[in-house]
Coordinates of C-alpha atoms and ligand atoms in Angstrom, one line a residue:
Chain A
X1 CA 26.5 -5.9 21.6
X2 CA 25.5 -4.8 25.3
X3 CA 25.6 -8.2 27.4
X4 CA 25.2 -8.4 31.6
X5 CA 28.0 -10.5 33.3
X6 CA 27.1 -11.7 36.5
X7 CA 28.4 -14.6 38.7
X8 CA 24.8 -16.9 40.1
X9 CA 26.5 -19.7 42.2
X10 CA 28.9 -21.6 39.8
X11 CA 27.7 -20.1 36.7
X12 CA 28.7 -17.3 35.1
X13 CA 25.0 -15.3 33.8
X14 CA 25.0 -13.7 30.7
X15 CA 22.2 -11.7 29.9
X16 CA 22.1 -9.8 26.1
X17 CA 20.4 -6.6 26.7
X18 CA 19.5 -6.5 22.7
X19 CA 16.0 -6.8 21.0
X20 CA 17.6 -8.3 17.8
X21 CA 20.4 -11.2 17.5
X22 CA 21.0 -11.8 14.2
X23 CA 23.8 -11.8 11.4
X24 CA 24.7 -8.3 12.5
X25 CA 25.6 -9.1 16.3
X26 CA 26.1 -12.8 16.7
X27 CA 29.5 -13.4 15.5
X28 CA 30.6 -10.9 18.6
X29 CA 28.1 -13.0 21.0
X30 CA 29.6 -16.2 19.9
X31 CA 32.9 -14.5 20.4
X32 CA 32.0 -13.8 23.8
X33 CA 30.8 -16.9 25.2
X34 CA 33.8 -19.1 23.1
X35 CA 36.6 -16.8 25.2
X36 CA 34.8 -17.1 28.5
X37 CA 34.7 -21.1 28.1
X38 CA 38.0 -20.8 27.0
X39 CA 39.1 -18.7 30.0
X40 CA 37.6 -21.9 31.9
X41 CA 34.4 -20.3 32.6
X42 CA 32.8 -23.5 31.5
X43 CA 29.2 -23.1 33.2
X44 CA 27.2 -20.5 31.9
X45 CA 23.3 -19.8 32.0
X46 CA 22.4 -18.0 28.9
X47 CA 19.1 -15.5 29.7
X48 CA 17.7 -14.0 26.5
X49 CA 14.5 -12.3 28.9
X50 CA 15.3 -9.3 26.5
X51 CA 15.4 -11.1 23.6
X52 CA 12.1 -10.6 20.8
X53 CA 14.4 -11.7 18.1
X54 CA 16.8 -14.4 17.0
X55 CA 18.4 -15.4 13.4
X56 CA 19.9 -18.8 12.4
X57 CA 23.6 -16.9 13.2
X58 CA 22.2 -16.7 16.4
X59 CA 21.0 -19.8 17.1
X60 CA 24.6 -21.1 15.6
X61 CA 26.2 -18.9 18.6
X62 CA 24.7 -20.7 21.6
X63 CA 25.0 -23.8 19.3
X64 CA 28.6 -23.1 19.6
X65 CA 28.6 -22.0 23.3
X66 CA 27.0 -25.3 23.6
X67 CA 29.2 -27.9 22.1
X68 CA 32.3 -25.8 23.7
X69 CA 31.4 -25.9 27.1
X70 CA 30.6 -29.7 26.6
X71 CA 33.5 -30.3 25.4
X72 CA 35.4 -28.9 28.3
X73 CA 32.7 -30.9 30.6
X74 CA 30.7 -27.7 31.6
X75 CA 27.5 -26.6 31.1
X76 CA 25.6 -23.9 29.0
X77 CA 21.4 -23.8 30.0
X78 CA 19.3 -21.2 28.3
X79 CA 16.5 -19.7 30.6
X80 CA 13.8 -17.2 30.1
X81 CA 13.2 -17.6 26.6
X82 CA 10.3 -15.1 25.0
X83 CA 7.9 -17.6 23.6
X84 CA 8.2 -16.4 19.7
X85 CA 12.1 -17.0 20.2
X86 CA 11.4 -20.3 21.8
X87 CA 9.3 -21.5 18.7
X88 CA 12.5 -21.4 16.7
X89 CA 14.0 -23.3 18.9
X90 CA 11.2 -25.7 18.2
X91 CA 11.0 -25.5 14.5
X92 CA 14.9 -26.7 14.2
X93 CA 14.5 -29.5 17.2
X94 CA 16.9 -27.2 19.1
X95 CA 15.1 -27.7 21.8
X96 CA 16.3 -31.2 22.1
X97 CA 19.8 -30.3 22.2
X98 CA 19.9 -27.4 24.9
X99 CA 18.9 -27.5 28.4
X100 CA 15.4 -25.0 28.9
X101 CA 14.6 -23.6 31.8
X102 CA 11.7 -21.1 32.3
X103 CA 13.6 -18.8 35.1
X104 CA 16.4 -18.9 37.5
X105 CA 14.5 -20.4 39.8
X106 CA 13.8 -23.4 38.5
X107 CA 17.5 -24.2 37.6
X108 CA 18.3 -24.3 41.4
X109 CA 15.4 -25.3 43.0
X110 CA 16.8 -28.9 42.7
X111 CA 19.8 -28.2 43.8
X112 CA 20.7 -28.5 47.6
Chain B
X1 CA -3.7 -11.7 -9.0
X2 CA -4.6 -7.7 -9.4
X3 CA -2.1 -5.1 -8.6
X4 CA -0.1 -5.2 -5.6
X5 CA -1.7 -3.6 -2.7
X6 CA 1.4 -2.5 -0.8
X7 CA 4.6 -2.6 -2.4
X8 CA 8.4 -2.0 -1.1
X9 CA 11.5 -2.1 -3.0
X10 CA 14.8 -1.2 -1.0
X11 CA 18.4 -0.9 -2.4
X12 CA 21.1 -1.2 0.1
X13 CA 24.5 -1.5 1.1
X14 CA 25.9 -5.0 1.7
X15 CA 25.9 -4.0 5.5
X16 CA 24.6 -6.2 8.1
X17 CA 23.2 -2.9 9.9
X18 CA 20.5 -3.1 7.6
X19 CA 18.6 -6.3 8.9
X20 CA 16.8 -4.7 11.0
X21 CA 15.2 -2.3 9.5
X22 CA 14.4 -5.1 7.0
X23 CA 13.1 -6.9 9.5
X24 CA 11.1 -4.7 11.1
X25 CA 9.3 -3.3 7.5
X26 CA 8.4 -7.3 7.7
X27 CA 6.8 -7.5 11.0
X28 CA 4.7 -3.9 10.3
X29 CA 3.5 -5.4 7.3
X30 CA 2.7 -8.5 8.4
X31 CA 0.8 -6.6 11.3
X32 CA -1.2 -4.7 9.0
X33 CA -2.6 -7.1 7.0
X34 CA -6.1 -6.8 7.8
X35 CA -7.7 -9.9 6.0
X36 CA -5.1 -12.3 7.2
X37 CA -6.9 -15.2 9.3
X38 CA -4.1 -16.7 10.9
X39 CA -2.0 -15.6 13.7
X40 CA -0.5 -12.2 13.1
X41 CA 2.1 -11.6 15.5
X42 CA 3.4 -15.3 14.2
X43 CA 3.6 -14.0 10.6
X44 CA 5.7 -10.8 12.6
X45 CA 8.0 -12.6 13.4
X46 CA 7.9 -15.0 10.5
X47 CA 8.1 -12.6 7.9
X48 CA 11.0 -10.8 10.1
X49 CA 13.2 -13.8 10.7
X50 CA 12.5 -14.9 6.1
X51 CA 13.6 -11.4 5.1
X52 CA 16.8 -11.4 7.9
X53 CA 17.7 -14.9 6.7
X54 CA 17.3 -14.3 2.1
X55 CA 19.5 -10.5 3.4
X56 CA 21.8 -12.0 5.3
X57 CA 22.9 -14.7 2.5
X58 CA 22.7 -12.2 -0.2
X59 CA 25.2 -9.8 1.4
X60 CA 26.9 -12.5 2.4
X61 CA 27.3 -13.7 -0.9
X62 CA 27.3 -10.6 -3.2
X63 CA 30.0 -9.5 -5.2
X64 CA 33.2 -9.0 -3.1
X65 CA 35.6 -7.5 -5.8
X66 CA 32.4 -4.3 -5.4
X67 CA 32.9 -2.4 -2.2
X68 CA 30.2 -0.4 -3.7
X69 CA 28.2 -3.4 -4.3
X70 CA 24.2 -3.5 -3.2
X71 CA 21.7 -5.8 -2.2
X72 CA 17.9 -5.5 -3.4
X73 CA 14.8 -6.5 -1.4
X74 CA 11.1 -6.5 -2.8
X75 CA 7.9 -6.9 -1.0
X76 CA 4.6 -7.2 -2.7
X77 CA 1.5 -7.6 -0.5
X78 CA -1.6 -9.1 -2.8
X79 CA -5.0 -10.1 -1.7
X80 CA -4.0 -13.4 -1.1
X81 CA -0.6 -13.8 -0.8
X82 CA 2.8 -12.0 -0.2
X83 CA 6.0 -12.1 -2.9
X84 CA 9.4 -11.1 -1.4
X85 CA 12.3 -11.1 -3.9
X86 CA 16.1 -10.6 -2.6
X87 CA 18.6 -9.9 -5.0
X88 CA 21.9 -10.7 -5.3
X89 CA 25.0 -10.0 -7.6
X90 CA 27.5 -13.2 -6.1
X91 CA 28.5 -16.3 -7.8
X92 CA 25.0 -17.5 -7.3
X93 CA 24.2 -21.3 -6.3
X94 CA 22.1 -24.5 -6.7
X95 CA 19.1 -23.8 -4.2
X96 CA 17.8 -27.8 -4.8
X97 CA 21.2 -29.2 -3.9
X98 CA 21.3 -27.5 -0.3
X99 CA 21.1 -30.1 2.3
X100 CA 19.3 -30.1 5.2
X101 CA 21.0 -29.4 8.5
X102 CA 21.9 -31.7 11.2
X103 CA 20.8 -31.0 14.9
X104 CA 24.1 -29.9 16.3
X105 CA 25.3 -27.9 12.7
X106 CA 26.0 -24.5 13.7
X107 CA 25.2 -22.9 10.1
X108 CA 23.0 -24.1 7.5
X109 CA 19.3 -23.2 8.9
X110 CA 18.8 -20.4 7.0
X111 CA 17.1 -21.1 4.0
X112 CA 15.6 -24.4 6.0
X113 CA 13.7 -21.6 8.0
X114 CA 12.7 -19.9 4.5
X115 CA 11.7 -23.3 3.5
X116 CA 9.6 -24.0 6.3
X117 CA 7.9 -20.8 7.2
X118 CA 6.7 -19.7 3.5
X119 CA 4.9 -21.6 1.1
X120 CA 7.8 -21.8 -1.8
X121 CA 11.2 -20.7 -2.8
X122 CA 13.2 -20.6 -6.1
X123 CA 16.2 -19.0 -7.3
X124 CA 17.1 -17.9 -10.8
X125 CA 18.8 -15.3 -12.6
X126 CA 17.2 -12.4 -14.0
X127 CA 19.5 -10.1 -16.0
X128 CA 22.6 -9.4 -13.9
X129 CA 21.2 -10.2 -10.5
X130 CA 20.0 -13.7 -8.9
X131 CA 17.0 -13.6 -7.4
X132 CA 15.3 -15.6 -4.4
X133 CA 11.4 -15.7 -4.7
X134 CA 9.7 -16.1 -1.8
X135 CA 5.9 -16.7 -1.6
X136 CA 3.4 -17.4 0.9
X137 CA -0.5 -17.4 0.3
X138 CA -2.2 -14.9 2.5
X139 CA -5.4 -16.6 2.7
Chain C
X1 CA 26.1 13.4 -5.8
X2 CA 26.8 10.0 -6.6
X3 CA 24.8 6.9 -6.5
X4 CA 22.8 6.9 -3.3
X5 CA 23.9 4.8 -0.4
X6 CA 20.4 3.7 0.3
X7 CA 17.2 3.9 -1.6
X8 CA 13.9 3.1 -0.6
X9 CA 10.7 3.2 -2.8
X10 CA 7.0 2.6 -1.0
X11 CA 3.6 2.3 -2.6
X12 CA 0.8 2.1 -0.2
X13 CA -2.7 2.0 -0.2
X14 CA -4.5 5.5 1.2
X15 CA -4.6 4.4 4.5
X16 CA -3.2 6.0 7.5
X17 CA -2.5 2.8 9.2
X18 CA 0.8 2.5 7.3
X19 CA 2.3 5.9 9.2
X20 CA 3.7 4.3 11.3
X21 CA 5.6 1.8 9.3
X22 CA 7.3 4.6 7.2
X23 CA 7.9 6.4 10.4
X24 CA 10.1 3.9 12.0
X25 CA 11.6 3.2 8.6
X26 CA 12.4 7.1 9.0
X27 CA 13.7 6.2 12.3
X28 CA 16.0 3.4 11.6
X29 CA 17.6 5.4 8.6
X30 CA 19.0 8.2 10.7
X31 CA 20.1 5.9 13.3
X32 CA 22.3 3.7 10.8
X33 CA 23.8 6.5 9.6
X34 CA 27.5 6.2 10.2
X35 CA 29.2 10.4 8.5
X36 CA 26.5 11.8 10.6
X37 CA 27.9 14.7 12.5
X38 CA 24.9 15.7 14.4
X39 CA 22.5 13.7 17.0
X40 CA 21.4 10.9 15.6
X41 CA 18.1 10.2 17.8
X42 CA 17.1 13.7 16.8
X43 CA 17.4 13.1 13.1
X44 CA 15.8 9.8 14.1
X45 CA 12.4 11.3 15.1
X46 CA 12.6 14.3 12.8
X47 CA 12.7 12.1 9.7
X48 CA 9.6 10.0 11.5
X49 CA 7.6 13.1 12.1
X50 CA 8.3 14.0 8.1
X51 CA 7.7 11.1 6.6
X52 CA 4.6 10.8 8.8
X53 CA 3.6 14.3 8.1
X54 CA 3.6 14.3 4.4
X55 CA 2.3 10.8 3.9
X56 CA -0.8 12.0 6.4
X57 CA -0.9 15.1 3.4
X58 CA -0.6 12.8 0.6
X59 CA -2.7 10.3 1.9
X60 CA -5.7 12.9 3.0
X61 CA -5.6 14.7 -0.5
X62 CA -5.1 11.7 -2.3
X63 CA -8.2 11.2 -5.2
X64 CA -10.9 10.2 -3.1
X65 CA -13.0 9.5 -6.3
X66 CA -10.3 6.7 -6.6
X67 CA -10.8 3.6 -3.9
X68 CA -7.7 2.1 -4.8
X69 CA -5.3 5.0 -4.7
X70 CA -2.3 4.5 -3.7
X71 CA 0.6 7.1 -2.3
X72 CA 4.3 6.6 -3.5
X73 CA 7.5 7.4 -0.7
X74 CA 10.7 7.5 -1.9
X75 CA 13.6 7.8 0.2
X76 CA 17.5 8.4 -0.8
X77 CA 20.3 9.0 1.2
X78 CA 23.5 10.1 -0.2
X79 CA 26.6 10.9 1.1
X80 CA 25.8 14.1 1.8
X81 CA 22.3 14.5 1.6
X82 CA 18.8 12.9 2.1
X83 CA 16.0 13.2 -0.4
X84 CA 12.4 12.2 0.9
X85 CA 9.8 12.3 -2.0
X86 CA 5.9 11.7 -1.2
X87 CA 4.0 11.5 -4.8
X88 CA 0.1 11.8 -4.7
X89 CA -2.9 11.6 -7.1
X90 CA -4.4 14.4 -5.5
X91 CA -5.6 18.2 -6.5
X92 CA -2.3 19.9 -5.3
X93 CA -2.1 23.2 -3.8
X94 CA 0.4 26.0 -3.9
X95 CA 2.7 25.3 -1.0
X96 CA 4.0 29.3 -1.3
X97 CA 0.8 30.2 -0.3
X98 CA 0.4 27.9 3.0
X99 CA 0.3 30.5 5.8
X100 CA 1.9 30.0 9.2
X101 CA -0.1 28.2 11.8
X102 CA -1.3 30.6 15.1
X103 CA -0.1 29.3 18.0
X104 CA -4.4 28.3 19.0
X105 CA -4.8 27.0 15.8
X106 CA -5.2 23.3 15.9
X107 CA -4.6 22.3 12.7
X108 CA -1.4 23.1 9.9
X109 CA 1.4 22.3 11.8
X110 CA 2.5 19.3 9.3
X111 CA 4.4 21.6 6.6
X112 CA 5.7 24.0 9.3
X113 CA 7.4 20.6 11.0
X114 CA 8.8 19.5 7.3
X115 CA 10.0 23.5 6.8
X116 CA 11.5 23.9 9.9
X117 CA 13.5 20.6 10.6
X118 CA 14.6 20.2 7.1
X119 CA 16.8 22.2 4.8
X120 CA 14.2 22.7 1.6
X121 CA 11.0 21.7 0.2
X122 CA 9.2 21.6 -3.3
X123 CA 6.3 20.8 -4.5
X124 CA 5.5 20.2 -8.2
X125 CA 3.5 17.7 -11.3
X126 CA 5.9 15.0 -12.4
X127 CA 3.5 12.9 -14.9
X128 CA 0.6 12.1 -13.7
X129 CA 1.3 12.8 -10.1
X130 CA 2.2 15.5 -7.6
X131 CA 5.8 15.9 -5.9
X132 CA 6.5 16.9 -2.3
X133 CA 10.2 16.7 -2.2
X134 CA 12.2 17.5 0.7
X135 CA 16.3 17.8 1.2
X136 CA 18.4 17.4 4.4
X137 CA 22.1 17.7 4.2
X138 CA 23.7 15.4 6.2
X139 CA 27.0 17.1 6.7
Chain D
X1 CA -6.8 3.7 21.2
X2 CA -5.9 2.5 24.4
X3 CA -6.2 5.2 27.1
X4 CA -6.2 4.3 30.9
X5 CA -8.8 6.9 32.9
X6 CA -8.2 7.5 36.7
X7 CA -9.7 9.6 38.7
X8 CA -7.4 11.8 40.9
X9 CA -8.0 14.4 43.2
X10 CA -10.5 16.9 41.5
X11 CA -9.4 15.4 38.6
X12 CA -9.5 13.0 35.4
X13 CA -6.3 11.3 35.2
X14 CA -5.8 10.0 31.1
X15 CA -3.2 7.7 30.0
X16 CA -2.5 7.0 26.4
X17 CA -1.1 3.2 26.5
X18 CA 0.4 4.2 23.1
X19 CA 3.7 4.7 21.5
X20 CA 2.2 7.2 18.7
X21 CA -0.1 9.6 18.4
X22 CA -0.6 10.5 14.4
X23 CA -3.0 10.6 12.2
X24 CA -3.9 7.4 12.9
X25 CA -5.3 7.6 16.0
X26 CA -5.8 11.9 17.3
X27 CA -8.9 11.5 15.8
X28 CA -9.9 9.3 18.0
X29 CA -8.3 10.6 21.0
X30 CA -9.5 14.1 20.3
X31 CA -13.2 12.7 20.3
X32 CA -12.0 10.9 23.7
X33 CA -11.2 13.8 25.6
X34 CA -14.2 16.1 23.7
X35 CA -16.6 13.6 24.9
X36 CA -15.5 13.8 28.4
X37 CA -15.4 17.3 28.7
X38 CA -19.2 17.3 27.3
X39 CA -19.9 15.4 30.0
X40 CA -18.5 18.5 32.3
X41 CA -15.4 16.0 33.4
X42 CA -13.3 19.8 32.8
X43 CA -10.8 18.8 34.7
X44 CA -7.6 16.8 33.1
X45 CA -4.3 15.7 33.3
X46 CA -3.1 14.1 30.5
X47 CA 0.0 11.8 31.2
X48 CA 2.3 11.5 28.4
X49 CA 5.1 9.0 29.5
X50 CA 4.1 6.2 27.1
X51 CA 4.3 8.5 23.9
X52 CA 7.8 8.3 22.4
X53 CA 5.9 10.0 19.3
X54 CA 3.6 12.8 18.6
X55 CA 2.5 14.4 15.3
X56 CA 1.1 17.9 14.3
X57 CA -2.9 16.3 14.2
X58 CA -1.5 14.6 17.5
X59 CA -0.6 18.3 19.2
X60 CA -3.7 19.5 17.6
X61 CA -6.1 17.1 19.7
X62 CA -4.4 18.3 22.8
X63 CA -5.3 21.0 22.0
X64 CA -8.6 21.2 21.1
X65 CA -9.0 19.4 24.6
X66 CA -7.2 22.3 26.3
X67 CA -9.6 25.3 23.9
X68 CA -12.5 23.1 25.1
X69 CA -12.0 22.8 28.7
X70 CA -10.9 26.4 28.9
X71 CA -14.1 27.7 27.7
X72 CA -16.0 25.5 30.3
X73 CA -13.8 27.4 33.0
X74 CA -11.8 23.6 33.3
X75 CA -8.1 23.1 32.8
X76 CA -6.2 20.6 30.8
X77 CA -2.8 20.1 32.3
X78 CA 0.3 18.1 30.5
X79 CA 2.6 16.0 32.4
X80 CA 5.0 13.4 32.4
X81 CA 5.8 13.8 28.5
X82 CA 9.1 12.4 27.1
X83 CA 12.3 14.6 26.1
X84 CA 12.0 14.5 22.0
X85 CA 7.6 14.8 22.5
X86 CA 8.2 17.8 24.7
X87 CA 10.6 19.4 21.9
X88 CA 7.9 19.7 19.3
X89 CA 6.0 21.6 22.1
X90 CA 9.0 23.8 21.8
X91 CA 9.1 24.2 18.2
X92 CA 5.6 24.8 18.1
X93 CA 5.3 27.2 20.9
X94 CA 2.5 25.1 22.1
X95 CA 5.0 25.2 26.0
X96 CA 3.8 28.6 25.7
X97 CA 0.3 27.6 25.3
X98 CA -0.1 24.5 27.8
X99 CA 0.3 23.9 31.5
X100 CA 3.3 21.1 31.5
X101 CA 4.3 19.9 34.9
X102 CA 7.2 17.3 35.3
X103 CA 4.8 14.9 37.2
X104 CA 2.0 14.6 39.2
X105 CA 3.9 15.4 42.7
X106 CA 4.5 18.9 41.2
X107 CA 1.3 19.3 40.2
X108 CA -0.5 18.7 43.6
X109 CA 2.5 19.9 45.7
X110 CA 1.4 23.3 45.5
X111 CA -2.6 22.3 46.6
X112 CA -3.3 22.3 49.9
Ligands
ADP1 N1 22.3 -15.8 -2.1 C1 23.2 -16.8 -2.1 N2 24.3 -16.9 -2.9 C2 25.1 -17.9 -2.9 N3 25.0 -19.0 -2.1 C3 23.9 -19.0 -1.2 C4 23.0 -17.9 -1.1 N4 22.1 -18.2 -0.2 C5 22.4 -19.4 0.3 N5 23.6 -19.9 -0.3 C6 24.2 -21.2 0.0 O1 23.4 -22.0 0.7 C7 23.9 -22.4 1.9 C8 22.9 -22.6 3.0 O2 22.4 -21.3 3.3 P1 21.6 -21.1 4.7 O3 20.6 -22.1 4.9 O4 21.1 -19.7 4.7 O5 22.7 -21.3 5.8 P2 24.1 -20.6 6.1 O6 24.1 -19.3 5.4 O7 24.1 -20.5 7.6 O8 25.1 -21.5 5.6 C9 25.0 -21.4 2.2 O9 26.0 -21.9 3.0 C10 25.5 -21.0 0.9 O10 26.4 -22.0 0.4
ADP2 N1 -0.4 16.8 -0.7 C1 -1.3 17.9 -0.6 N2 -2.3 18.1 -1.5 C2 -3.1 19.1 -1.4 N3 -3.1 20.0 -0.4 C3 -2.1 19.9 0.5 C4 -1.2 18.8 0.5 N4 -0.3 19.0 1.6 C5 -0.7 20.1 2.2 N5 -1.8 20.6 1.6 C6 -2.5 21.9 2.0 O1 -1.7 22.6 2.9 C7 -2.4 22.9 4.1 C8 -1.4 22.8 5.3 O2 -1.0 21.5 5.5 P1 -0.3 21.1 6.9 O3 0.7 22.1 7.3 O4 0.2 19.7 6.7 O5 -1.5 21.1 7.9 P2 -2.9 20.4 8.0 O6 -2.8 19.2 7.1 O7 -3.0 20.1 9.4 O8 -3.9 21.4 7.5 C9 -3.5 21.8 4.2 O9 -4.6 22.2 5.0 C10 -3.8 21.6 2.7 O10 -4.7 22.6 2.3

């Protein structure tokens, strides 16, 4: 799985450059994000701009992302979701449970 | 119901590499369907994520002592509604008994998306396979 | 030959919108195939044009006296080979006897793309319907 | 068929804002640039870049555009098309046949 790293203030941006996450890539994407929270890389802004598609396994992944970087007090927000990808997020109430942003911008526009 | 309009049947390996190619047959069809009155590109991506979601547990749960074990998938396109079918050759399960899953559950939302998105779902056996039925009415 | 690996079976109405979805079903074959030796991407969008070529064929001299006839695709890949089959209800013709195209002609190119980028090609009756088949090795 | 027209220089400038050209649609794209030429618009370029896919009916409308605008002393010209498009031009002879440029810098570069 092809995935940007870049560093955006104190978060760490991950962007998948993949069409599809589903049962075939998201064990690797969870895999990801779990060692870089473990490697104390605990705020991390997930950008799925590239994303058309996503499974259950891959909603599971940034579930997992999610409760780790809690856990560890950190942070893991989700921004530029396609809006087909964002109505799964709606149809399992995931959307209640993860921070949304529409774009960069608006994650740090309240920030100082 | 007549005869099927458009009909696919696929054998494959218990690969993951093959959901998307499964997928995407879903979405085409779904985009082709020419006397469909709801939203199209919604069924796309519906019909994408049911078939990803019934392959993913079959191979999942197909036979492990088989290396050379397969997974079958059948789409039937009527008039007025669709029929997928994903076969399995695993140690089957009760579909009824399958709770649903909490908010912060990592697994489990699978057949809840099946559930939701279609119009019903069984599983049985038929001869030496178990079958999920998936239908949703096309009108 | 053994079993093959992968096996896809299509029936579809005569309808030319469908091209594209065995075209990219064409596509997404070659590029999950792992022994492959050669380039991938080409195989990808020779096996589109193919599929797309004879279906266009099949689905053009399919029995127009029929409104719901359908064409049959049948795809097989084996360890060492690909089979493509594209059945149709039409009058057939003697493939021998298709000429090559000249280069202002603007038509007849379809069985000179299936000739040239694949390894053979048949047509023939098999019950109640005619045969294209086509072979690729995959070595 | 989505096709974007332009007018550029002494000539018609045609898009196709399509991934494929098959059986499906040449028909309709061959009555597109037939039409035009009718109308004595003889001169065209015909930009390729958003065809990842072209058939033989697909080659065969270009080139009934190209007979066409030849007899009416016009020119059809062929530009921007993508690596595996431009390969069945190849296998076809049909290179032989056309006028492809690269793009439309090399095509005007030469004109005063
Ligand atoms: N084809 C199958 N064969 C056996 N068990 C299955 C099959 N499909 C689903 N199951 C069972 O149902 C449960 C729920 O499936 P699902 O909702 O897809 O979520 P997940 O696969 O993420 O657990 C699975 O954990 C499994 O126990
Ligand atoms: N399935 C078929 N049934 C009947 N005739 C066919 C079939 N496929 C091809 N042919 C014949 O072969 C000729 C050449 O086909 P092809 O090379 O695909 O070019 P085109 O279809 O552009 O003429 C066709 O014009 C037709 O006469």
């Amino acid at each position: 799985m092809k995935i940007k790293k870049e560093k955006i203030k104190d978060f760490i941006l991950l962007t998948p450059e993949e069409e599809r996450i589903d049962a075939h890539n998201s064990t690797e994407f969870k895999e990801y994000i779990l060692d870089l929270i473990k490697k104390s890389e605990i705020n991390l802004i997930i950008q799925l701009d590239q994303v058309r598609f996503i499974d259950s396994s891959g909603l599971g992944a940034l579930l997992a992302g999610f409760k780790n970087a809690q856990r560890k007090a950190g942070k893991l927000l989700l921004v530029n979701i396609q809006p087909q990808v964002l109505s799964m997020f709606e149809l399992t109430r995931l959307n209640r449970v993860f921070e949304i942003y529409a774009d960069l911008d608006e994650i740090f526009e309240s920030e100082p | 119901m007549t005869a099927a309009e458009f009909q696919v049947d696929l054998v494959i390996p218990t690969q993951t590499k093959y959901l998307s190619l499964i997928g995407s047959i879903g979405e085409h069809i779904a985009k082709g369907l020419e006397n469909y009155s709801g939203d199209k590109n919604a069924l796309a991506y519906q019909l994408n994520l049911v078939l990803t979601e019934a392959t993913t547990n079959a191979i999942k749960h197909s036979n492990s002592d088989n290396p050379k074990d397969t997974v079958r998938i059948t789409i039937h396109i009527y008039d007025d509604e669709l029929v997928i079918k994903v076969y399995d050759h695993g140690q089957g399960f009760d579909l009824d008994s399958v709770p649903l899953p909490d908010d912060l559950q990592e697994s489990g939302r699978g057949l809840f998306f099946i559930r939701e998105l279609m119009d019903s779902v069984e599983y049985r056996q038929e001869q030496d396979w178990n079958v999920l039925e998936i239908r949703k009415s096309l009108k």
